[in-house]
One Martini backbone bead per residue (centre of mass of N, CA, C, O) as a GRO file, in nm:
protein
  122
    1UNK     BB    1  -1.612   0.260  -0.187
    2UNK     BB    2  -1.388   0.205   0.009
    3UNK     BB    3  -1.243   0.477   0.241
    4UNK     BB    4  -1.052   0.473   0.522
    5UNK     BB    5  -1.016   0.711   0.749
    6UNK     BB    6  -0.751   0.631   0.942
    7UNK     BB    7  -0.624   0.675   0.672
    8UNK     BB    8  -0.383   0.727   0.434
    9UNK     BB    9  -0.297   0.895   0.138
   10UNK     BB   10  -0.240   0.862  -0.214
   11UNK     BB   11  -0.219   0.962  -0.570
   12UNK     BB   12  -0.115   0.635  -0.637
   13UNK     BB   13  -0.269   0.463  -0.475
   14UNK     BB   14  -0.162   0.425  -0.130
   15UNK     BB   15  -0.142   0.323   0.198
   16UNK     BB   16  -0.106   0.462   0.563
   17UNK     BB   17  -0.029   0.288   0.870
   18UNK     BB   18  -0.010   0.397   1.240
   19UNK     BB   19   0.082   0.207   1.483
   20UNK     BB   20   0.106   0.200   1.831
   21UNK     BB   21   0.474   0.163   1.768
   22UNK     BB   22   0.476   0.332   1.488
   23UNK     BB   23   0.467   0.189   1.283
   24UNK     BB   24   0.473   0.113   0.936
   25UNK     BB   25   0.161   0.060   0.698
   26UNK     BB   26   0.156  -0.086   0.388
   27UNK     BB   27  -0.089  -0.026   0.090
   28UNK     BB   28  -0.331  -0.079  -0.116
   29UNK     BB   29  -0.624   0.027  -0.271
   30UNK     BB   30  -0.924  -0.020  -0.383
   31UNK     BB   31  -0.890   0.142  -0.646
   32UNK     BB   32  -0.635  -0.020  -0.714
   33UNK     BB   33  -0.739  -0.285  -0.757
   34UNK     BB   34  -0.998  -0.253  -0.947
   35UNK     BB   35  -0.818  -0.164  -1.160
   36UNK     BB   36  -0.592  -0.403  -1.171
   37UNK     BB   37  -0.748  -0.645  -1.074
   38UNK     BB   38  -0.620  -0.929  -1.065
   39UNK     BB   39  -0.390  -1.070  -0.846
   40UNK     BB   40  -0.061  -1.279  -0.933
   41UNK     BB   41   0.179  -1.054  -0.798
   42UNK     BB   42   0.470  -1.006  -0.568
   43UNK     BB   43   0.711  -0.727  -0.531
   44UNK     BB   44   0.926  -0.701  -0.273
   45UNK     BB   45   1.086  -0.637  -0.014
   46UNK     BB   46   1.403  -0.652   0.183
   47UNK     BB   47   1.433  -0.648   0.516
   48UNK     BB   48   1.619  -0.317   0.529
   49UNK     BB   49   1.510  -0.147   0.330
   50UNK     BB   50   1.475   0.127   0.194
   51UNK     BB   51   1.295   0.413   0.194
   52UNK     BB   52   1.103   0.673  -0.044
   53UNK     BB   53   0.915   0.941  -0.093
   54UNK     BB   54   0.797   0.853  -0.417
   55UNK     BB   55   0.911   0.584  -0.445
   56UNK     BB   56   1.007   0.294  -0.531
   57UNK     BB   57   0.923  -0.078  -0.357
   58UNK     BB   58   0.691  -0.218  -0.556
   59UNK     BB   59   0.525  -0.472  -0.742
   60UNK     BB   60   0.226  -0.560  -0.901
   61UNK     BB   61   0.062  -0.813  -1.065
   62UNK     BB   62  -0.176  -0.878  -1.353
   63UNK     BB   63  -0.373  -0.943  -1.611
   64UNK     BB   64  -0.299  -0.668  -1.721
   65UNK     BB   65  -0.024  -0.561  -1.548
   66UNK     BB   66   0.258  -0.380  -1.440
   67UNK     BB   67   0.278  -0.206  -1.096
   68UNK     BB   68   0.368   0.011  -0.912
   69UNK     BB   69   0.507   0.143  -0.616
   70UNK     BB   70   0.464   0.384  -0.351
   71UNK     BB   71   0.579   0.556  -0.122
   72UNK     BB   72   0.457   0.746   0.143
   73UNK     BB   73   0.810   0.710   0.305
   74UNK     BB   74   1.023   0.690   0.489
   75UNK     BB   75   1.284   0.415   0.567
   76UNK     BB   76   1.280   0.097   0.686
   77UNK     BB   77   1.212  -0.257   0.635
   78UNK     BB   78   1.104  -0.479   0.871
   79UNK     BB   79   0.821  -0.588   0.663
   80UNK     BB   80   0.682  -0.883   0.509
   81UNK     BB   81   0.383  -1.000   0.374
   82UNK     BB   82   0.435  -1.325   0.314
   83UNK     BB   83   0.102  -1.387   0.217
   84UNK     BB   84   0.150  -1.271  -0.086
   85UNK     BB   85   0.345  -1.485  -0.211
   86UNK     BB   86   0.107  -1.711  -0.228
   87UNK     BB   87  -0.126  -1.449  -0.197
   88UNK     BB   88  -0.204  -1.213  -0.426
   89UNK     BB   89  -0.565  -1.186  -0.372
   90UNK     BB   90  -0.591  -1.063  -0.124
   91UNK     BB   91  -0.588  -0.757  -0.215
   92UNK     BB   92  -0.885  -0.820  -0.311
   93UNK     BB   93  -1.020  -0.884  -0.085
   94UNK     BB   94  -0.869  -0.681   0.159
   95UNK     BB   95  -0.675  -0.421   0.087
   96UNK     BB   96  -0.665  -0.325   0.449
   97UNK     BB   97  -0.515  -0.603   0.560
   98UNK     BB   98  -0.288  -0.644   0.292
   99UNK     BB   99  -0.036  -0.562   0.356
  100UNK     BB  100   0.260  -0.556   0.219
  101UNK     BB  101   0.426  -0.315   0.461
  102UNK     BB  102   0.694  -0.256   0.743
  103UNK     BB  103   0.783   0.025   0.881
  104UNK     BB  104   1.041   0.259   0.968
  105UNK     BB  105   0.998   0.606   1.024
  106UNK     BB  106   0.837   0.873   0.830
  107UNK     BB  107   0.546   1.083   0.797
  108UNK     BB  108   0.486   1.316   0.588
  109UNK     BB  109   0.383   1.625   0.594
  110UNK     BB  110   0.158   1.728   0.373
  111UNK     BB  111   0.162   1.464   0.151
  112UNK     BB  112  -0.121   1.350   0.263
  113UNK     BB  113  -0.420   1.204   0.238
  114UNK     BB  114  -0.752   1.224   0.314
  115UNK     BB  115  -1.009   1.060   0.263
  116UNK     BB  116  -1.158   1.290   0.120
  117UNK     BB  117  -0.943   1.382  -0.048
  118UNK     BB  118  -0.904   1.086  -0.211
  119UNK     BB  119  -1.190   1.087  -0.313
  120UNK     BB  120  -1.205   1.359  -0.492
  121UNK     BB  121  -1.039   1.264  -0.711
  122UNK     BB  122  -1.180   1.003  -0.814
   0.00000   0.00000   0.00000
């Protein structure tokens, strides 16, 4: 199981990464696709949407089920990644090159898990 250092994880299985310009990447981690199996659609927001920590802000279907996504931040949507929308088994292909969304916001302290802590849940 791919579960790199780099980033942050929830115990929803979503990861999220601070870009160098500050943006927040979030995106669904290698266990969540695994689990998920083949991804047939992905329901996104639309940019300027708010977001909250621990709130749902999309959901993606597989061939087993439809299954919420949750936000690991506060902030607004400022991108979302096009290419899943026409392609959403990217997420199966790459789980972690494959973001979801982009947003303006902030990463809460302490409520976000590191790969270690993130493996030993799994």
């Amino acid at each position: 199981m791919n579960i790199p250092e780099n980033l942050k994880y929830t115990k929803s299985h979503e990861w999220i990464r601070v870009l160098d310009n500050g943006t927040l990447e979030i995106g669904l981690t290698d266990f969540a696709q695994q689990e998920l199996g083949d991804i047939v659609f992905v329901n996104l927001p639309k940019s300027g949407e708010k977001i909250t920590a621990g709130s749902v802000f999309a959901d993606v279907e597989s061939v087993k089920a439809v299954s919420d996504i949750y936000s690991p931040a506060d902030g607004a949507v400022t991108e979302i990644n096009q290419d899943l929308l026409n392609a959403p088994e990217l997420i199966n292909k790459s789980p972690y090159t494959a973001w979801l969304i982009r947003a303006d916001g902030a990463v809460p302290e302490g409520e976000l898990l590191t790969a270690n802590e993130y493996s030993k849940i799994l």
